Amino acid sequence: MSKVRQAATTVSFVSQKGGVGKSALARLFAVGVAHRGQRALLADFDLEQLTCIEWNAARMLAAIEPEIDARPFKSLKKLRKAELDVDYIVADTRGLADDLTKELAEESDVVFLPTGTSLDDLRPTLALAHKLAKRGAEGRVVVVLSKIGRSEPQLARAAEAIAEAGYELLPEHWPLRDGFQADLDAGRAGRESRNPYLREVAERMEEALMIRARAARPRPAQAAE
Ligand SMILES: Nc1ncnc2c1ncn2[C@@H]1O[C@H](COP(=O)(O)OP(=O)(O)OP(=O)(O)O)[C@@H](O)[C@H]1O
Ligand SMILES: [Mg+2]
């Protein structure tokens, strides 16, 4: 009897600059999927840092549930070849968006581009968004204001610049808070924060990412024998 496997939704976190929150948001997303009783593969394409893999080792040592399936991948081909039976593939990529990152973005149902609010951060982010759009990712690129400070005018100016450039902005932002760093260091992410205020912030971010991911049209389903 043949079993038709539903294609997973592929969500990638991509940036030109380093340290913008890709790995933090990828983990928040994967943890969110797992807590919702669905299956996520956290695919770590940053082989030099292996941020998600190292984090998952800390998570396992601390016996934090639910377990997250985090695996390193060196190419898109390897990812496509892997035996996957998951609802979401959550791809974390290295900074300095290289060819692999761009290839991955092309194949993703939604590409999240975390960025700071400064022009220094927005310029390379929007330049990358243009490149990805040219390569066919138009309509699937979503900018996420990430590790942001408390200035409302700075936030508003950034949102305006993104809108002017013609890109979609996720309605929730990811604020810079010491507690989020401490949680990641301890093998937790997103909604697993022990601080109720941070938990609420993370849950809102998780919901916004999930809503956008669900809205992304899944690529044609692959039938598995
Ligand atoms: N909201 C936040 N508040 C405070 N610290 C954060 C937050 N999000 C991420 N961090 C911390 O900021 C640093 C960079 O974040 P992260 O590793 O997610 O960025 P990245 O884009 O994946 O970086 P790289 O390009 O090096 O892979 C990490 O030390 C992380 O723990
Ligand atoms: Mg990273």
XYZ file of N, CA and C and ligand atoms in Angstrom:
707
model
N 0.848 -1.190 0.000
C 0.000 0.000 0.000
C 0.884 1.241 0.000
N 0.553 2.149 -0.861
C 1.410 3.347 -0.894
C 0.869 4.420 0.048
N 1.805 5.103 0.629
C 1.440 6.134 1.609
C 1.818 7.495 1.021
N 0.872 8.382 0.958
C 1.191 9.708 0.426
C 1.640 10.602 1.572
N 2.832 11.094 1.429
C 3.358 11.951 2.488
C 3.112 13.410 2.136
N 2.546 14.100 3.071
C 2.315 15.530 2.900
C 3.662 16.243 2.909
N 3.883 17.141 1.952
C 5.156 17.866 1.937
C 5.245 18.778 3.163
N 6.427 18.825 3.730
C 6.630 19.710 4.874
C 6.689 21.158 4.401
N 6.312 22.043 5.269
C 6.489 23.468 4.990
C 7.927 23.835 5.369
N 8.644 24.416 4.431
C 10.037 24.790 4.707
C 10.118 26.278 5.005
N 10.665 26.556 6.185
C 10.769 27.918 6.680
C 12.244 28.190 6.908
N 12.792 29.238 6.289
C 14.214 29.483 6.539
C 14.454 30.859 7.136
N 15.522 30.941 7.900
C 15.941 32.193 8.542
C 17.284 32.580 7.931
N 17.291 33.749 7.302
C 18.409 34.131 6.441
C 18.804 35.577 6.716
N 20.092 35.870 6.609
C 20.508 37.279 6.705
C 21.853 37.476 6.045
N 22.137 38.710 5.728
C 23.453 39.079 5.216
C 24.405 39.281 6.388
N 23.894 39.985 7.405
C 24.723 40.255 8.585
C 24.665 39.092 9.571
N 25.684 38.986 10.374
C 25.688 37.964 11.421
C 25.072 38.507 12.699
N 24.688 37.591 13.566
C 24.246 37.965 14.904
C 22.912 38.672 15.007
N 22.062 38.531 13.976
C 20.802 39.285 13.969
C 19.631 38.546 14.626
N 19.853 37.285 14.988
C 18.774 36.545 15.648
C 18.202 35.390 14.835
N 18.889 35.004 13.761
C 18.400 33.881 12.944
C 18.243 32.613 13.791
N 19.320 32.261 14.483
C 19.303 30.997 15.233
C 18.317 31.065 16.397
N 18.178 32.246 17.002
C 17.232 32.394 18.122
C 15.804 32.177 17.621
N 15.476 32.776 16.491
C 14.109 32.667 15.973
C 13.838 31.286 15.378
N 14.862 30.675 14.788
C 14.688 29.311 14.272
C 14.362 28.365 15.433
N 15.058 28.537 16.545
C 14.799 27.678 17.706
C 13.431 27.970 18.314
N 13.091 29.254 18.402
C 11.759 29.637 18.905
C 10.677 28.963 18.060
N 10.862 28.973 16.754
C 9.872 28.394 15.837
C 9.781 26.878 16.027
N 10.936 26.221 16.051
C 10.950 24.754 16.184
C 10.326 24.331 17.516
N 10.646 25.060 18.565
C 10.081 24.764 19.883
C 8.565 24.980 19.855
N 8.125 26.033 19.191
C 6.698 26.307 19.073
C 5.964 25.179 18.367
N 6.546 24.698 17.281
C 5.940 23.598 16.517
C 5.829 22.366 17.423
N 6.912 22.051 18.127
C 6.931 20.856 18.983
C 5.895 20.964 20.108
N 5.788 22.142 20.706
C 4.806 22.309 21.787
C 3.379 22.221 21.271
N 3.199 22.448 19.989
C 1.855 22.335 19.399
C 1.549 20.906 18.963
N 2.466 20.003 19.299
C 2.230 18.586 18.984
C 2.536 18.233 17.539
N 3.219 19.133 16.834
C 3.596 18.829 15.456
C 5.084 18.517 15.401
N 5.538 18.085 14.213
C 6.930 17.670 14.096
C 7.745 18.688 13.308
N 8.877 19.061 13.888
C 9.764 20.003 13.205
C 11.149 19.400 13.097
N 11.777 19.631 11.971
C 13.199 19.325 11.863
C 13.925 20.661 11.861
N 14.797 20.832 12.848
C 15.599 22.045 12.911
C 16.892 21.753 12.141
N 16.965 22.276 10.929
C 18.086 21.963 10.037
C 19.144 23.059 10.153
N 20.288 22.685 10.682
C 21.356 23.664 10.924
C 22.346 23.646 9.755
N 22.316 24.720 8.967
C 23.214 24.828 7.812
C 24.465 25.628 8.144
N 24.588 26.049 9.405
C 25.758 26.832 9.807
C 26.766 25.877 10.445
N 27.523 25.187 9.580
C 28.384 24.109 10.075
C 29.566 24.610 10.885
N 29.908 25.877 10.729
C 31.027 26.386 11.520
C 30.615 26.646 12.956
N 29.406 27.115 13.145
C 28.969 27.449 14.510
C 28.094 26.369 15.144
N 27.301 25.698 14.303
C 26.373 24.674 14.800
C 25.589 25.145 16.028
N 25.121 26.363 15.943
C 24.426 26.975 17.084
C 23.253 26.119 17.574
N 22.434 25.670 16.623
C 21.233 24.920 17.022
C 21.587 23.534 17.560
N 22.654 22.947 17.004
C 23.074 21.607 17.447
C 23.637 21.688 18.875
N 24.481 22.674 19.102
C 25.064 22.848 20.444
C 23.962 23.147 21.468
N 23.051 23.995 21.074
C 21.925 24.348 21.949
C 21.104 23.099 22.273
N 20.901 22.251 21.269
C 20.092 21.053 21.488
C 20.806 20.078 22.424
N 22.140 20.072 22.360
C 22.896 19.209 23.284
C 22.674 19.696 24.723
N 22.706 21.009 24.917
C 22.454 21.572 26.260
C 21.027 21.237 26.692
N 20.125 21.272 25.755
C 18.711 20.969 26.028
C 18.536 19.504 26.465
N 19.244 18.635 25.766
C 19.149 17.207 26.112
C 19.745 16.953 27.489
N 20.901 17.581 27.749
C 21.554 17.402 29.058
C 20.642 17.855 30.186
N 19.893 18.918 29.937
C 18.990 19.454 30.966
C 17.624 18.750 30.923
N 17.491 17.760 30.040
C 16.249 16.966 29.899
C 15.025 17.848 29.687
N 15.164 18.836 28.825
C 14.036 19.728 28.540
C 13.142 19.088 27.484
N 11.858 19.054 27.783
C 10.865 18.489 26.862
C 10.079 19.626 26.220
N 9.568 19.447 25.024
C 9.707 18.287 24.163
C 11.071 18.238 23.496
N 11.434 17.014 23.075
C 12.711 16.862 22.372
C 12.618 17.532 21.019
N 13.707 18.130 20.613
C 13.763 18.769 19.297
C 14.707 17.957 18.411
N 14.280 17.737 17.173
C 15.127 17.017 16.216
C 15.961 18.055 15.465
N 17.202 18.226 15.910
C 18.096 19.188 15.248
C 19.220 18.416 14.581
N 19.436 18.704 13.308
C 20.493 17.987 12.572
C 21.277 18.952 11.692
N 22.581 18.669 11.546
C 23.380 19.516 10.650
C 23.207 19.073 9.193
N 23.226 20.020 8.300
C 23.159 19.715 6.863
C 24.184 20.540 6.124
N 24.852 19.899 5.149
C 25.841 20.681 4.413
C 25.341 21.116 3.043
N 24.245 20.543 2.613
C 23.714 20.959 1.310
C 22.220 20.721 1.259
N 21.619 21.384 0.307
C 20.193 21.243 0.102
C 19.867 19.824 -0.361
N 20.809 19.285 -1.152
C 20.623 17.933 -1.672
C 20.498 16.942 -0.521
N 21.359 17.114 0.474
C 21.331 16.219 1.640
C 20.011 16.349 2.386
N 19.530 17.571 2.475
C 18.253 17.790 3.165
C 17.132 17.088 2.409
N 17.144 17.251 1.096
C 16.089 16.644 0.282
C 16.159 15.117 0.312
N 17.363 14.592 0.500
C 17.546 13.138 0.522
C 17.177 12.519 1.864
N 17.196 13.340 2.914
C 16.972 12.811 4.260
C 15.568 12.225 4.366
N 15.452 11.186 5.156
C 14.143 10.574 5.386
C 13.373 11.507 6.311
N 12.465 12.236 5.769
C 11.774 13.228 6.581
C 10.292 12.916 6.667
N 9.799 12.932 7.866
C 8.368 12.805 8.046
C 7.986 13.880 9.058
N 8.052 15.101 8.604
C 7.842 16.225 9.518
C 6.829 17.211 8.913
N 6.313 18.050 9.799
C 5.374 19.079 9.338
C 6.129 20.330 8.874
N 7.237 20.614 9.565
C 8.019 21.801 9.228
C 9.506 21.477 9.161
N 10.149 22.025 8.152
C 11.608 22.047 8.128
C 11.982 23.477 8.465
N 12.736 23.649 9.547
C 13.118 24.983 9.995
C 14.613 25.124 9.744
N 14.972 25.901 8.732
C 16.375 25.989 8.330
C 17.044 27.218 8.938
N 18.120 26.961 9.660
C 18.952 28.045 10.195
C 20.188 28.134 9.300
N 20.529 29.328 8.878
C 21.629 29.474 7.927
C 22.725 30.362 8.505
N 23.878 30.367 7.834
C 24.963 31.208 8.309
C 24.759 32.647 7.839
N 25.390 33.578 8.566
C 25.356 34.966 8.131
C 26.119 35.044 6.816
N 26.189 36.210 6.190
C 26.844 36.345 4.891
C 26.193 35.410 3.891
N 24.913 35.644 3.658
C 24.126 34.780 2.782
C 24.925 34.321 1.567
N 25.333 33.075 1.572
C 26.139 32.529 0.476
C 25.229 31.827 -0.533
N 25.829 31.144 -1.501
C 25.023 30.498 -2.541
C 24.063 29.458 -1.969
N 24.560 28.716 -0.976
C 23.711 27.693 -0.364
C 22.484 28.353 0.263
N 22.717 29.459 0.954
C 21.616 30.167 1.594
C 20.605 30.631 0.553
N 21.122 31.159 -0.548
C 20.209 31.664 -1.583
C 19.423 30.532 -2.240
N 20.114 29.415 -2.443
C 19.464 28.228 -3.008
C 18.357 27.746 -2.064
N 18.679 27.753 -0.792
C 17.725 27.319 0.226
C 16.524 28.258 0.255
N 16.813 29.547 0.148
C 15.730 30.534 0.160
C 14.781 30.300 -1.014
N 15.367 29.972 -2.154
C 14.553 29.703 -3.339
C 13.595 28.548 -3.107
N 14.057 27.567 -2.336
C 13.280 26.347 -2.103
C 12.330 26.457 -0.919
N 12.415 27.561 -0.194
C 11.621 27.681 1.030
C 10.233 28.222 0.723
N 9.280 27.837 1.550
C 7.926 28.368 1.389
C 7.848 29.785 1.934
N 8.648 30.041 2.963
C 8.744 31.404 3.487
C 10.167 31.638 3.979
N 10.678 32.837 3.692
C 12.053 33.184 4.075
C 11.976 34.373 5.022
N 12.340 34.131 6.269
C 12.336 35.222 7.241
C 13.715 35.879 7.265
N 13.721 37.196 7.178
C 14.972 37.963 7.207
C 15.025 38.809 8.478
N 15.601 38.278 9.542
C 15.706 39.092 10.754
C 16.712 40.225 10.533
N 16.397 41.391 11.070
C 17.293 42.543 10.911
C 17.112 43.539 12.047
N 18.174 44.270 12.333
C 18.061 45.384 13.268
C 17.382 46.559 12.578
N 17.140 47.622 13.350
C 16.379 48.754 12.806
C 17.258 49.836 12.179
N 18.567 49.784 12.399
C 19.432 50.858 11.900
C 19.586 50.761 10.382
N 19.961 51.884 9.785
C 20.218 51.861 8.341
C 21.360 50.922 8.022
N 22.343 50.871 8.925
C 23.478 49.953 8.738
C 22.989 48.516 8.571
N 21.935 48.182 9.294
C 21.380 46.819 9.219
C 20.376 46.675 8.080
N 19.566 47.718 7.893
C 18.487 47.628 6.890
C 19.018 47.590 5.463
N 20.085 48.373 5.206
C 20.627 48.409 3.836
C 20.989 47.010 3.330
N 21.863 46.286 4.050
C 22.180 44.924 3.563
C 20.983 43.990 3.573
N 20.062 44.188 4.499
C 18.868 43.325 4.542
C 18.023 43.528 3.295
N 17.791 44.785 2.941
C 16.939 45.059 1.774
C 17.663 44.674 0.481
N 18.995 44.834 0.473
C 19.756 44.408 -0.712
C 19.619 42.892 -0.889
N 19.696 42.154 0.210
C 19.526 40.698 0.132
C 18.100 40.353 -0.293
N 17.133 41.080 0.246
C 15.726 40.838 -0.130
C 15.562 41.010 -1.641
N 16.183 42.038 -2.208
C 16.118 42.255 -3.666
C 16.713 41.070 -4.414
N 17.882 40.631 -3.941
C 18.556 39.500 -4.607
C 17.666 38.260 -4.568
N 17.090 37.993 -3.417
C 16.243 36.799 -3.282
C 14.990 36.922 -4.146
N 14.445 38.135 -4.180
C 13.247 38.352 -5.000
C 13.569 38.100 -6.471
N 14.737 38.583 -6.899
C 15.157 38.374 -8.299
C 15.300 36.900 -8.615
N 15.707 36.137 -7.611
C 15.885 34.696 -7.825
C 14.589 33.920 -7.634
N 13.504 34.640 -7.530
C 12.195 33.970 -7.520
C 11.517 33.843 -6.171
N 12.127 34.417 -5.134
C 11.523 34.282 -3.800
C 10.525 35.401 -3.504
N 10.232 36.200 -4.514
C 9.321 37.322 -4.307
C 7.990 36.824 -3.736
N 7.491 37.569 -2.762
C 6.229 37.150 -2.163
C 6.415 36.146 -1.037
N 7.648 35.672 -0.898
C 7.918 34.710 0.191
C 8.931 35.268 1.179
N 9.385 36.482 0.918
C 10.382 37.118 1.787
C 9.658 37.981 2.836
N 9.959 37.731 4.093
C 9.319 38.483 5.177
C 10.406 39.028 6.109
N 10.478 40.340 6.223
C 11.467 40.957 7.102
C 10.949 40.906 8.548
N 11.857 40.609 9.479
C 11.487 40.554 10.893
C 12.415 41.496 11.658
N 11.842 42.489 12.313
C 12.694 43.382 13.110
C 13.101 42.625 14.366
N 14.414 42.550 14.572
C 14.942 41.599 15.540
C 15.972 42.244 16.465
N 15.974 41.779 17.700
C 16.886 42.283 18.729
C 16.761 43.801 18.828
N 15.514 44.251 18.812
C 15.274 45.693 18.778
C 15.298 46.305 20.177
N 15.666 47.598 20.210
C 15.667 48.353 21.458
C 14.280 48.896 21.752
N 14.226 49.925 22.612
C 12.914 50.398 23.075
C 12.426 51.651 22.373
N 13.139 52.118 21.347
C 12.755 53.372 20.691
C 11.646 53.155 19.652
N 10.481 53.723 19.948
C 9.349 53.621 19.007
C 9.640 54.340 17.690
N 10.226 55.565 17.730
C 10.518 56.234 16.453
C 11.469 55.435 15.568
N 12.463 54.802 16.166
C 13.399 53.989 15.372
C 12.671 52.827 14.703
N 11.753 52.245 15.452
C 10.961 51.128 14.944
C 10.084 51.600 13.782
N 9.450 52.739 13.986
C 8.547 53.276 12.961
C 9.319 53.607 11.690
N 10.507 54.200 11.852
C 11.314 54.544 10.667
C 11.737 53.282 9.905
N 12.099 52.273 10.650
C 12.510 51.015 10.001
C 11.336 50.397 9.242
N 10.170 50.394 9.883
C 8.977 49.813 9.243
C 8.666 50.572 7.951
N 8.841 51.880 8.006
C 8.572 52.710 6.832
C 9.549 52.377 5.697
N 10.830 52.243 6.039
C 11.846 51.932 5.020
C 11.563 50.585 4.359
N 11.109 49.633 5.141
C 10.818 48.285 4.611
C 9.598 48.349 3.683
N 8.593 49.097 4.115
C 7.386 49.252 3.284
C 7.729 49.970 1.985
N 8.545 51.031 2.089
C 8.933 51.780 0.887
C 9.678 50.904 -0.114
N 10.482 49.988 0.421
C 11.236 49.084 -0.460
C 10.332 47.994 -1.032
N 9.104 47.922 -0.538
C 8.131 46.987 -1.098
C 8.160 45.602 -0.471
N 8.686 45.500 0.741
C 8.755 44.184 1.377
C 7.788 44.062 2.541
N 7.416 42.820 2.762
C 6.495 42.507 3.856
C 7.256 42.525 5.176
N 6.609 43.060 6.198
C 7.212 43.086 7.533
C 6.336 42.253 8.462
N 6.960 41.366 9.228
C 6.186 40.593 10.201
C 5.602 41.578 11.223
N 4.318 41.431 11.573
C 3.704 42.409 12.491
C 4.263 42.373 13.914
N 4.906 41.294 14.307
C 5.523 41.252 15.647
C 7.023 41.471 15.529
N 7.601 42.072 16.563
C 9.047 42.304 16.575
C 9.677 41.505 17.719
N 10.969 41.281 17.565
C 11.700 40.454 18.542
C 12.594 41.376 19.373
N 12.183 41.652 20.612
C 12.942 42.618 21.404
C 14.210 42.035 22.037
N 15.199 42.874 22.165
C 16.453 42.474 22.813
C 16.240 42.444 24.326
N 16.396 41.281 24.931
C 16.229 41.169 26.386
C 17.254 40.167 26.911
N 17.880 40.522 28.026
C 18.882 39.626 28.619
C 18.293 38.234 28.886
N 17.029 38.209 29.283
C 16.386 36.935 29.629
C 16.337 35.958 28.455
N 16.163 36.489 27.248
C 16.124 35.590 26.086
C 17.482 34.930 25.876
N 18.513 35.706 26.097
C 19.863 35.151 25.962
C 20.084 34.050 27.005
N 19.666 34.331 28.247
C 19.850 33.356 29.325
C 19.083 32.069 29.007
N 17.880 32.217 28.459
C 17.084 31.033 28.116
C 17.788 30.187 27.065
N 18.287 30.848 26.020
C 18.983 30.115 24.953
C 20.201 29.404 25.516
N 20.935 30.084 26.380
C 22.125 29.481 26.992
C 21.766 28.213 27.769
N 20.541 28.177 28.315
C 20.125 27.043 29.148
C 19.403 25.955 28.352
N 19.345 26.100 27.021
C 18.705 25.059 26.211
C 17.212 25.274 26.013
N 16.740 26.437 26.412
C 15.322 26.745 26.172
C 15.225 27.761 25.047
N 14.005 27.932 24.548
C 13.796 28.958 23.521
C 12.350 29.411 23.532
N 12.153 30.657 23.145
C 10.814 31.195 22.946
C 9.911 31.036 24.145
N 8.791 30.357 23.940
C 7.749 30.226 24.964
C 8.206 29.481 26.217
N 9.391 28.895 26.172
C 9.886 28.167 27.341
C 10.552 29.086 28.361
N 10.528 30.377 28.102
C 11.132 31.332 29.041
C 10.490 31.196 30.418
N 11.301 31.347 31.447
C 10.757 31.224 32.804
C 10.155 32.541 33.271
N 10.448 33.595 32.540
C 9.904 34.908 32.874
C 8.552 35.059 32.156
N 7.467 35.250 32.930
C 6.129 35.266 32.307
C 5.973 36.370 31.267
N 6.610 37.500 31.493
C 6.507 38.584 30.514
C 7.200 38.186 29.206
N 8.410 37.631 29.340
C 9.132 37.210 28.134
C 8.406 36.069 27.417
N 7.788 35.217 28.224
C 7.040 34.096 27.630
C 5.928 34.639 26.731
N 5.254 35.661 27.245
C 4.162 36.265 26.473
C 4.675 36.896 25.175
N 5.794 37.614 25.281
C 6.398 38.237 24.094
C 6.767 37.158 23.078
N 7.376 36.081 23.579
C 7.822 34.997 22.692
C 6.628 34.300 22.050
N 5.560 34.129 22.819
C 4.372 33.463 22.267
C 3.755 34.291 21.150
N 3.789 35.600 21.320
C 3.244 36.468 20.256
C 4.109 36.342 18.992
N 5.422 36.315 19.185
C 6.331 36.173 18.036
C 6.116 34.821 17.367
N 6.010 33.777 18.189
C 5.789 32.430 17.652
C 4.506 32.390 16.820
N 3.460 32.960 17.367
C 2.165 32.959 16.672
C 2.273 33.691 15.332
N 2.959 34.843 15.336
C 3.084 35.628 14.091
C 3.875 34.845 13.043
N 4.946 34.194 13.464
C 5.753 33.397 12.522
C 4.938 32.223 11.985
N 4.183 31.578 12.899
C 3.389 30.408 12.495
C 2.274 30.805 11.532
N 1.615 31.909 11.825
C 0.520 32.354 10.950
C 1.073 32.598 9.556
N 2.240 33.245 9.495
C 2.835 33.539 8.186
C 3.279 32.250 7.477
N 3.818 31.326 8.268
C 4.276 30.063 7.671
C 3.090 29.271 7.136
N 1.993 29.279 7.885
C 0.807 28.533 7.445
C 0.208 29.143 6.193
N 0.347 30.454 6.079
C -0.216 31.143 4.912
C 0.610 30.869 3.661
N 1.878 30.470 3.873
C 2.745 30.198 2.722
C 2.221 28.975 2.002
N 2.133 29.086 0.713
C 1.632 27.934 -0.051
C 2.644 26.814 -0.028
N 2.268 25.652 0.477
C 3.230 24.554 0.460
C 3.596 24.217 -0.990
N 4.840 23.856 -1.151
C 5.292 23.446 -2.488
C 4.578 22.150 -2.860
N 4.576 21.781 -4.133
C 3.850 20.573 -4.532
C 4.230 19.370 -3.669
N 3.229 18.646 -3.221
C 3.455 17.505 -2.311
C 4.236 16.407 -3.029
N 5.140 15.783 -2.273
C 5.898 14.657 -2.831
C 5.226 13.382 -2.380
N 4.956 12.527 -3.315
C 4.328 11.263 -2.934
C 5.412 10.254 -2.609
N 5.328 9.665 -1.445
C 6.312 8.638 -1.044
C 5.679 7.270 -1.199
N 6.473 6.362 -1.748
C 5.927 4.994 -1.944
C 5.794 4.285 -0.622
N 15.950 38.810 21.723
C 17.196 38.623 22.165
N 17.620 39.248 23.275
C 18.879 39.067 23.725
N 19.799 38.301 23.152
C 19.420 37.655 22.044
C 18.119 37.767 21.485
N 18.048 37.006 20.376
C 19.263 36.445 20.236
N 20.088 36.836 21.225
C 21.506 36.510 21.401
O 22.204 37.257 20.416
C 23.279 36.495 19.856
C 23.073 36.346 18.364
O 21.835 35.736 18.132
P 21.692 34.538 17.113
O 22.746 33.522 17.357
O 20.284 34.111 17.128
O 22.002 35.347 15.769
P 22.379 34.740 14.337
O 21.771 35.658 13.331
O 22.001 33.321 14.262
O 23.958 34.891 14.338
P 25.008 34.215 13.269
O 24.912 35.056 12.033
O 26.313 34.316 13.957
O 24.539 32.829 13.026
C 23.273 35.178 20.607
O 24.185 35.278 21.674
C 21.860 35.067 21.154
O 21.811 34.309 22.320
Mg 23.143 31.633 13.807
